[in-house]
Amino acid sequence: MHLKSSKWIGWEFPSSITLERPGMVGTGSCDCELEGMQPQYLSACLDHVQNLRLEFVPSREPSRLAAIELLTALAGRNPELRGLCLECRGEKRLFDSGRDVLDAVHALCRAARALRHLDLRRLPFTLDDALVLQVAHGCPELCSLFLDNSTLVGSVGPGSVLELLEACPCLRALGLHLASLSRTALEALAAPDRAPFELLALRCACPEDARASPLPNEAWAELSRRHPGLAVELELEPALPAESVTRVLQPAVPVAALRLSLSGDTVGPVRFAACHYAATLRALEVRAAASAELDAALEELAERCVGLREVHCFCVVRPSVLHAFRTHCPRLRSYTLKLTREPHPWRPTLVA
């Protein structure tokens, strides 16, 4: 999806370092491979880094060691770090738990008490309660935390998330797997003395998410009343059976971005979104088999969700679907609506 936030709406980190291989220099980043020690120019600037986006290749040992060395150095020298975003490139090695990388993150969170933003969405390792509790007690000024990564095992329990909310009263953006969220957490976010809460990104992609306790519609309604500007992003992956989809899609959830990549029925969720999220939906992504029923559901959604800014459908649609979105959604700025099959990757069309 081409949205800037939980994967779609996010926090920007102006300083970027990519640890991959020599000779790859991009705008706003310095690309290098560190073998054994940091270059002098990196070492000299660590004391002045406030926001850092660090990209590395965990399957390449020099890149991995350089990232760990850099995080460890930051923990020892830069207690004023405000933002950290970690991004892994390439494939993760089989049975790689990432313990060495996560230990370095732990150390940094113990030291960086001024940390405001932590984004671990692109770490392919299982995140657990110990990390969440370290962040909760080590970073009391935290404003945003994204843990909704691509792992297929969910190890962050609702209890640690509740402790995080109690320890970090300024938190205003949170990304989680569905199984990590509870009704009690929604009630804590809706407390009268809570700071304005802006973004909740939920990923439903692992077996624990499919078995998660339902979050009642009345709890969502109360949260929306308490924070009228709240935007919720939902990613529903193939691991979610139909009955779980029904539990997740509650009418009162203020869904701003919806990504559907289901193994079962997609038409029903699209119609549900058209009916209940017309006032809030701004971005939609659908991965499903083409059908006349899906085309009809998309046309209905286009007519109702007039505030849509992006729609990306990764199956061929009939011309009337494209016409419906172009006609009824005046704020549309990007879409992927192909009328004929094309070679992948499919590129979006930008609206002038």
PDB file of C-alpha atoms in Angstrom, residues 66-302:
ATOM      1  CA  ALA A  66      27.242  -2.659  12.423  1.00  0.00           C
ATOM      2  CA  ALA A  67      23.606  -2.021  13.362  1.00  0.00           C
ATOM      3  CA  ILE A  68      24.072  -3.629  16.776  1.00  0.00           C
ATOM      4  CA  GLU A  69      27.281  -1.665  17.344  1.00  0.00           C
ATOM      5  CA  LEU A  70      25.569   1.585  16.405  1.00  0.00           C
ATOM      6  CA  LEU A  71      22.575   0.959  18.699  1.00  0.00           C
ATOM      7  CA  THR A  72      24.900   0.013  21.550  1.00  0.00           C
ATOM      8  CA  ALA A  73      26.970   3.161  21.028  1.00  0.00           C
ATOM      9  CA  LEU A  74      23.817   5.291  21.023  1.00  0.00           C
ATOM     10  CA  ALA A  75      22.727   3.699  24.298  1.00  0.00           C
ATOM     11  CA  GLY A  76      26.029   4.657  25.884  1.00  0.00           C
ATOM     12  CA  ARG A  77      26.392   8.159  24.459  1.00  0.00           C
ATOM     13  CA  ASN A  78      23.035   9.642  23.498  1.00  0.00           C
ATOM     14  CA  PRO A  79      20.431   9.805  26.262  1.00  0.00           C
ATOM     15  CA  GLU A  80      18.639  12.585  24.309  1.00  0.00           C
ATOM     16  CA  LEU A  81      17.586  10.378  21.385  1.00  0.00           C
ATOM     17  CA  ARG A  82      13.958  11.265  20.558  1.00  0.00           C
ATOM     18  CA  GLY A  83      13.013   8.915  17.726  1.00  0.00           C
ATOM     19  CA  LEU A  84      14.169   5.515  16.460  1.00  0.00           C
ATOM     20  CA  CYS A  85      12.896   3.570  13.434  1.00  0.00           C
ATOM     21  CA  LEU A  86      14.503   0.223  12.581  1.00  0.00           C
ATOM     22  CA  GLU A  87      14.052  -1.312   9.137  1.00  0.00           C
ATOM     23  CA  CYS A  88      15.350  -4.688   7.980  1.00  0.00           C
ATOM     24  CA  ARG A  89      15.970  -5.378   4.322  1.00  0.00           C
ATOM     25  CA  GLY A  90      16.124  -8.724   2.565  1.00  0.00           C
ATOM     26  CA  GLU A  91      14.958 -12.128   3.788  1.00  0.00           C
ATOM     27  CA  LYS A  92      15.238 -13.208   7.396  1.00  0.00           C
ATOM     28  CA  ARG A  93      17.381 -16.273   7.999  1.00  0.00           C
ATOM     29  CA  LEU A  94      15.529 -19.425   9.045  1.00  0.00           C
ATOM     30  CA  PHE A  95      15.228 -19.767  12.844  1.00  0.00           C
ATOM     31  CA  ASP A  96      16.723 -16.318  13.371  1.00  0.00           C
ATOM     32  CA  SER A  97      15.170 -14.966  16.578  1.00  0.00           C
ATOM     33  CA  GLY A  98      17.035 -11.662  16.341  1.00  0.00           C
ATOM     34  CA  ARG A  99      18.023 -11.907  19.990  1.00  0.00           C
ATOM     35  CA  ASP A 100      21.217  -9.896  19.500  1.00  0.00           C
ATOM     36  CA  VAL A 101      19.349  -7.084  17.728  1.00  0.00           C
ATOM     37  CA  LEU A 102      16.553  -7.049  20.307  1.00  0.00           C
ATOM     38  CA  ASP A 103      19.090  -6.980  23.163  1.00  0.00           C
ATOM     39  CA  ALA A 104      20.561  -3.822  21.631  1.00  0.00           C
ATOM     40  CA  VAL A 105      17.076  -2.299  21.422  1.00  0.00           C
ATOM     41  CA  HIS A 106      16.508  -3.179  25.090  1.00  0.00           C
ATOM     42  CA  ALA A 107      19.755  -1.468  26.052  1.00  0.00           C
ATOM     43  CA  LEU A 108      18.865   1.656  24.105  1.00  0.00           C
ATOM     44  CA  CYS A 109      15.402   1.864  25.673  1.00  0.00           C
ATOM     45  CA  ARG A 110      16.955   1.593  29.134  1.00  0.00           C
ATOM     46  CA  ALA A 111      19.206   4.561  28.400  1.00  0.00           C
ATOM     47  CA  ALA A 112      17.067   6.837  26.187  1.00  0.00           C
ATOM     48  CA  ARG A 113      14.548   8.163  28.686  1.00  0.00           C
ATOM     49  CA  ALA A 114      13.736  11.075  26.355  1.00  0.00           C
ATOM     50  CA  LEU A 115      12.617   8.722  23.563  1.00  0.00           C
ATOM     51  CA  ARG A 116       9.326   9.894  22.045  1.00  0.00           C
ATOM     52  CA  HIS A 117       8.898   7.662  18.967  1.00  0.00           C
ATOM     53  CA  LEU A 118       9.808   3.993  18.474  1.00  0.00           C
ATOM     54  CA  ASP A 119       8.923   2.169  15.251  1.00  0.00           C
ATOM     55  CA  LEU A 120       9.693  -1.571  15.053  1.00  0.00           C
ATOM     56  CA  ARG A 121       7.168  -2.490  12.345  1.00  0.00           C
ATOM     57  CA  ARG A 122       9.879  -3.595   9.932  1.00  0.00           C
ATOM     58  CA  LEU A 123      11.799  -5.774  12.368  1.00  0.00           C
ATOM     59  CA  PRO A 124      10.998  -9.373  11.308  1.00  0.00           C
ATOM     60  CA  PHE A 125      11.565 -10.770  14.799  1.00  0.00           C
ATOM     61  CA  THR A 126       9.043 -11.784  17.468  1.00  0.00           C
ATOM     62  CA  LEU A 127       8.511  -8.918  19.907  1.00  0.00           C
ATOM     63  CA  ASP A 128       7.548  -9.840  23.458  1.00  0.00           C
ATOM     64  CA  ASP A 129       6.270  -8.555  26.793  1.00  0.00           C
ATOM     65  CA  ALA A 130       9.776  -7.960  28.128  1.00  0.00           C
ATOM     66  CA  LEU A 131      10.466  -5.407  25.381  1.00  0.00           C
ATOM     67  CA  VAL A 132       7.136  -3.637  25.919  1.00  0.00           C
ATOM     68  CA  LEU A 133       7.734  -3.417  29.672  1.00  0.00           C
ATOM     69  CA  GLN A 134      11.267  -2.114  29.106  1.00  0.00           C
ATOM     70  CA  VAL A 135       9.877   0.612  26.860  1.00  0.00           C
ATOM     71  CA  ALA A 136       7.095   1.375  29.352  1.00  0.00           C
ATOM     72  CA  HIS A 137       9.428   1.889  32.285  1.00  0.00           C
ATOM     73  CA  GLY A 138      12.431   3.239  30.403  1.00  0.00           C
ATOM     74  CA  CYS A 139      10.701   5.768  28.122  1.00  0.00           C
ATOM     75  CA  PRO A 140       7.999   7.607  30.121  1.00  0.00           C
ATOM     76  CA  GLU A 141       7.690  10.415  27.528  1.00  0.00           C
ATOM     77  CA  LEU A 142       6.834   8.046  24.683  1.00  0.00           C
ATOM     78  CA  CYS A 143       4.341   9.460  22.151  1.00  0.00           C
ATOM     79  CA  SER A 144       4.254   6.715  19.503  1.00  0.00           C
ATOM     80  CA  LEU A 145       5.067   3.020  19.486  1.00  0.00           C
ATOM     81  CA  PHE A 146       4.585   0.640  16.549  1.00  0.00           C
ATOM     82  CA  LEU A 147       4.890  -3.098  17.202  1.00  0.00           C
ATOM     83  CA  ASP A 148       2.620  -4.356  14.386  1.00  0.00           C
ATOM     84  CA  ASN A 149       5.341  -6.190  12.470  1.00  0.00           C
ATOM     85  CA  SER A 150       5.115  -9.114  10.054  1.00  0.00           C
ATOM     86  CA  THR A 151       5.907 -11.907  12.495  1.00  0.00           C
ATOM     87  CA  LEU A 152       3.540 -14.878  12.473  1.00  0.00           C
ATOM     88  CA  VAL A 153       3.807 -15.350  16.245  1.00  0.00           C
ATOM     89  CA  GLY A 154       2.250 -12.842  18.625  1.00  0.00           C
ATOM     90  CA  SER A 155       4.031 -12.676  21.991  1.00  0.00           C
ATOM     91  CA  VAL A 156       2.910  -9.282  23.308  1.00  0.00           C
ATOM     92  CA  GLY A 157       0.107  -9.863  25.787  1.00  0.00           C
ATOM     93  CA  PRO A 158      -2.686  -7.459  26.753  1.00  0.00           C
ATOM     94  CA  GLY A 159      -1.261  -7.096  30.268  1.00  0.00           C
ATOM     95  CA  SER A 160       1.997  -5.528  29.135  1.00  0.00           C
ATOM     96  CA  VAL A 161       0.119  -3.162  26.791  1.00  0.00           C
ATOM     97  CA  LEU A 162      -2.065  -2.030  29.692  1.00  0.00           C
ATOM     98  CA  GLU A 163       1.048  -1.383  31.770  1.00  0.00           C
ATOM     99  CA  LEU A 164       2.493   0.595  28.851  1.00  0.00           C
ATOM    100  CA  LEU A 165      -0.604   2.808  28.701  1.00  0.00           C
ATOM    101  CA  GLU A 166      -0.412   3.476  32.439  1.00  0.00           C
ATOM    102  CA  ALA A 167       3.321   4.278  32.343  1.00  0.00           C
ATOM    103  CA  CYS A 168       3.212   6.471  29.208  1.00  0.00           C
ATOM    104  CA  PRO A 169       0.347   8.986  29.566  1.00  0.00           C
ATOM    105  CA  CYS A 170       1.495  10.991  26.500  1.00  0.00           C
ATOM    106  CA  LEU A 171       1.158   8.062  24.093  1.00  0.00           C
ATOM    107  CA  ARG A 172      -0.948   9.151  21.120  1.00  0.00           C
ATOM    108  CA  ALA A 173      -0.136   6.561  18.429  1.00  0.00           C
ATOM    109  CA  LEU A 174       0.076   2.800  18.892  1.00  0.00           C
ATOM    110  CA  GLY A 175       0.510  -0.128  16.502  1.00  0.00           C
ATOM    111  CA  LEU A 176      -0.260  -3.650  17.730  1.00  0.00           C
ATOM    112  CA  HIS A 177      -1.340  -7.100  16.705  1.00  0.00           C
ATOM    113  CA  LEU A 178      -5.000  -7.608  17.544  1.00  0.00           C
ATOM    114  CA  ALA A 179      -4.246 -10.208  20.235  1.00  0.00           C
ATOM    115  CA  SER A 180      -2.293  -7.587  22.201  1.00  0.00           C
ATOM    116  CA  LEU A 181      -5.331  -5.333  22.639  1.00  0.00           C
ATOM    117  CA  SER A 182      -8.064  -5.797  25.233  1.00  0.00           C
ATOM    118  CA  ARG A 183     -11.285  -4.143  26.276  1.00  0.00           C
ATOM    119  CA  THR A 184      -9.496  -2.921  29.399  1.00  0.00           C
ATOM    120  CA  ALA A 185      -6.914  -1.167  27.219  1.00  0.00           C
ATOM    121  CA  LEU A 186      -9.658   0.539  25.191  1.00  0.00           C
ATOM    122  CA  GLU A 187     -11.237   1.715  28.446  1.00  0.00           C
ATOM    123  CA  ALA A 188      -7.860   3.012  29.662  1.00  0.00           C
ATOM    124  CA  LEU A 189      -7.455   4.986  26.435  1.00  0.00           C
ATOM    125  CA  ALA A 190     -10.937   6.440  26.921  1.00  0.00           C
ATOM    126  CA  ALA A 191     -10.204   7.632  30.480  1.00  0.00           C
ATOM    127  CA  PRO A 192     -11.152  11.304  31.078  1.00  0.00           C
ATOM    128  CA  ASP A 193      -7.613  12.350  32.007  1.00  0.00           C
ATOM    129  CA  ARG A 194      -6.001  10.700  28.964  1.00  0.00           C
ATOM    130  CA  ALA A 195      -4.124  12.885  26.475  1.00  0.00           C
ATOM    131  CA  PRO A 196      -5.673  13.047  22.975  1.00  0.00           C
ATOM    132  CA  PHE A 197      -5.168   9.733  21.191  1.00  0.00           C
ATOM    133  CA  GLU A 198      -4.751   9.952  17.406  1.00  0.00           C
ATOM    134  CA  LEU A 199      -3.833   6.642  15.778  1.00  0.00           C
ATOM    135  CA  LEU A 200      -4.406   2.958  16.530  1.00  0.00           C
ATOM    136  CA  ALA A 201      -3.025   0.508  13.963  1.00  0.00           C
ATOM    137  CA  LEU A 202      -4.149  -3.106  14.334  1.00  0.00           C
ATOM    138  CA  ARG A 203      -2.731  -6.016  12.377  1.00  0.00           C
ATOM    139  CA  CYS A 204      -4.589  -9.324  12.317  1.00  0.00           C
ATOM    140  CA  ALA A 205      -2.159 -11.801  10.827  1.00  0.00           C
ATOM    141  CA  CYS A 206      -1.225 -14.600  13.243  1.00  0.00           C
ATOM    142  CA  PRO A 207      -3.103 -17.460  14.962  1.00  0.00           C
ATOM    143  CA  GLU A 208      -3.206 -15.535  18.245  1.00  0.00           C
ATOM    144  CA  ASP A 209      -5.079 -12.728  16.469  1.00  0.00           C
ATOM    145  CA  ALA A 210      -7.679 -15.195  15.198  1.00  0.00           C
ATOM    146  CA  ARG A 211      -8.256 -16.415  18.763  1.00  0.00           C
ATOM    147  CA  ALA A 212      -8.289 -12.967  20.368  1.00  0.00           C
ATOM    148  CA  SER A 213     -11.182 -11.993  22.603  1.00  0.00           C
ATOM    149  CA  PRO A 214     -13.718  -9.760  20.829  1.00  0.00           C
ATOM    150  CA  LEU A 215     -13.562  -6.021  21.451  1.00  0.00           C
ATOM    151  CA  PRO A 216     -17.184  -4.917  22.024  1.00  0.00           C
ATOM    152  CA  ASN A 217     -18.779  -2.240  19.902  1.00  0.00           C
ATOM    153  CA  GLU A 218     -19.725  -0.164  22.967  1.00  0.00           C
ATOM    154  CA  ALA A 219     -16.051   0.074  24.005  1.00  0.00           C
ATOM    155  CA  TRP A 220     -15.165   1.383  20.539  1.00  0.00           C
ATOM    156  CA  ALA A 221     -18.071   3.835  20.674  1.00  0.00           C
ATOM    157  CA  GLU A 222     -16.873   5.228  24.007  1.00  0.00           C
ATOM    158  CA  LEU A 223     -13.306   5.520  22.720  1.00  0.00           C
ATOM    159  CA  SER A 224     -14.511   7.416  19.629  1.00  0.00           C
ATOM    160  CA  ARG A 225     -16.562   9.803  21.778  1.00  0.00           C
ATOM    161  CA  ARG A 226     -13.564  10.470  24.019  1.00  0.00           C
ATOM    162  CA  HIS A 227     -11.184  10.980  21.061  1.00  0.00           C
ATOM    163  CA  PRO A 228     -13.205  12.264  18.079  1.00  0.00           C
ATOM    164  CA  GLY A 229     -10.046  12.663  15.996  1.00  0.00           C
ATOM    165  CA  LEU A 230      -8.984   9.018  16.408  1.00  0.00           C
ATOM    166  CA  ALA A 231      -8.062   7.110  13.222  1.00  0.00           C
ATOM    167  CA  VAL A 232      -7.946   3.305  13.266  1.00  0.00           C
ATOM    168  CA  GLU A 233      -6.106   1.266  10.674  1.00  0.00           C
ATOM    169  CA  LEU A 234      -6.999  -2.394  10.199  1.00  0.00           C
ATOM    170  CA  GLU A 235      -4.975  -4.995   8.324  1.00  0.00           C
ATOM    171  CA  LEU A 236      -6.814  -8.308   7.963  1.00  0.00           C
ATOM    172  CA  GLU A 237      -4.594 -11.107   6.676  1.00  0.00           C
ATOM    173  CA  PRO A 238      -5.364 -14.660   5.409  1.00  0.00           C
ATOM    174  CA  ALA A 239      -4.892 -16.190   8.886  1.00  0.00           C
ATOM    175  CA  LEU A 240      -8.167 -14.613   9.981  1.00  0.00           C
ATOM    176  CA  PRO A 241     -11.218 -16.895   9.489  1.00  0.00           C
ATOM    177  CA  ALA A 242     -14.610 -15.452   8.569  1.00  0.00           C
ATOM    178  CA  GLU A 243     -15.984 -15.545  12.109  1.00  0.00           C
ATOM    179  CA  SER A 244     -12.983 -13.578  13.389  1.00  0.00           C
ATOM    180  CA  VAL A 245     -13.447 -10.963  10.660  1.00  0.00           C
ATOM    181  CA  THR A 246     -17.004 -10.454  11.880  1.00  0.00           C
ATOM    182  CA  ARG A 247     -15.752  -9.912  15.436  1.00  0.00           C
ATOM    183  CA  VAL A 248     -13.111  -7.397  14.349  1.00  0.00           C
ATOM    184  CA  LEU A 249     -15.280  -5.246  12.061  1.00  0.00           C
ATOM    185  CA  GLN A 250     -17.447  -3.453  14.604  1.00  0.00           C
ATOM    186  CA  PRO A 251     -19.674  -0.567  13.427  1.00  0.00           C
ATOM    187  CA  ALA A 252     -18.305   1.990  15.899  1.00  0.00           C
ATOM    188  CA  VAL A 253     -14.613   1.525  14.979  1.00  0.00           C
ATOM    189  CA  PRO A 254     -13.451   4.782  13.309  1.00  0.00           C
ATOM    190  CA  VAL A 255     -11.656   2.981  10.480  1.00  0.00           C
ATOM    191  CA  ALA A 256      -9.558   5.338   8.359  1.00  0.00           C
ATOM    192  CA  ALA A 257      -7.520   2.713   6.503  1.00  0.00           C
ATOM    193  CA  LEU A 258      -8.602  -0.843   5.731  1.00  0.00           C
ATOM    194  CA  ARG A 259      -6.474  -3.534   4.146  1.00  0.00           C
ATOM    195  CA  LEU A 260      -8.241  -6.780   3.210  1.00  0.00           C
ATOM    196  CA  SER A 261      -6.105  -9.754   2.211  1.00  0.00           C
ATOM    197  CA  LEU A 262      -8.398 -12.567   3.291  1.00  0.00           C
ATOM    198  CA  SER A 263      -8.484 -16.221   2.303  1.00  0.00           C
ATOM    199  CA  GLY A 264     -12.292 -16.249   2.530  1.00  0.00           C
ATOM    200  CA  ASP A 265     -15.104 -13.826   1.756  1.00  0.00           C
ATOM    201  CA  THR A 266     -14.027 -10.293   0.879  1.00  0.00           C
ATOM    202  CA  VAL A 267     -17.321  -9.012  -0.513  1.00  0.00           C
ATOM    203  CA  GLY A 268     -18.994  -8.986   2.905  1.00  0.00           C
ATOM    204  CA  PRO A 269     -16.262  -6.897   4.589  1.00  0.00           C
ATOM    205  CA  VAL A 270     -16.256  -4.413   1.671  1.00  0.00           C
ATOM    206  CA  ARG A 271     -20.033  -3.972   1.978  1.00  0.00           C
ATOM    207  CA  PHE A 272     -19.715  -3.650   5.749  1.00  0.00           C
ATOM    208  CA  ALA A 273     -17.122  -0.903   5.310  1.00  0.00           C
ATOM    209  CA  ALA A 274     -19.381   0.896   2.827  1.00  0.00           C
ATOM    210  CA  CYS A 275     -22.232   0.804   5.318  1.00  0.00           C
ATOM    211  CA  HIS A 276     -20.433   1.695   8.551  1.00  0.00           C
ATOM    212  CA  TYR A 277     -17.175   3.528   7.709  1.00  0.00           C
ATOM    213  CA  ALA A 278     -18.448   6.030   5.148  1.00  0.00           C
ATOM    214  CA  ALA A 279     -17.618   9.017   7.373  1.00  0.00           C
ATOM    215  CA  THR A 280     -14.080   7.916   8.278  1.00  0.00           C
ATOM    216  CA  LEU A 281     -12.605   5.694   5.542  1.00  0.00           C
ATOM    217  CA  ARG A 282      -9.739   7.345   3.667  1.00  0.00           C
ATOM    218  CA  ALA A 283      -7.780   4.396   2.258  1.00  0.00           C
ATOM    219  CA  LEU A 284      -8.710   0.908   1.087  1.00  0.00           C
ATOM    220  CA  GLU A 285      -6.613  -1.996  -0.175  1.00  0.00           C
ATOM    221  CA  VAL A 286      -8.196  -5.216  -1.419  1.00  0.00           C
ATOM    222  CA  ARG A 287      -6.460  -8.429  -2.472  1.00  0.00           C
ATOM    223  CA  ALA A 288      -9.040 -10.934  -3.700  1.00  0.00           C
ATOM    224  CA  ALA A 289     -10.224 -12.882  -6.705  1.00  0.00           C
ATOM    225  CA  ALA A 290     -12.122 -10.872  -9.294  1.00  0.00           C
ATOM    226  CA  SER A 291     -15.903 -11.321  -9.315  1.00  0.00           C
ATOM    227  CA  ALA A 292     -19.071  -9.469 -10.285  1.00  0.00           C
ATOM    228  CA  GLU A 293     -20.071  -9.446  -6.591  1.00  0.00           C
ATOM    229  CA  LEU A 294     -16.828  -7.757  -5.597  1.00  0.00           C
ATOM    230  CA  ASP A 295     -17.221  -5.183  -8.384  1.00  0.00           C
ATOM    231  CA  ALA A 296     -20.725  -4.356  -7.145  1.00  0.00           C
ATOM    232  CA  ALA A 297     -19.496  -4.024  -3.554  1.00  0.00           C
ATOM    233  CA  LEU A 298     -16.677  -1.686  -4.634  1.00  0.00           C
ATOM    234  CA  GLU A 299     -19.135   0.480  -6.573  1.00  0.00           C
ATOM    235  CA  GLU A 300     -21.348   0.717  -3.487  1.00  0.00           C
ATOM    236  CA  LEU A 301     -18.345   1.693  -1.379  1.00  0.00           C
ATOM    237  CA  ALA A 302     -17.321   4.383  -3.883  1.00  0.00           C
TER     238      ALA A 302
END
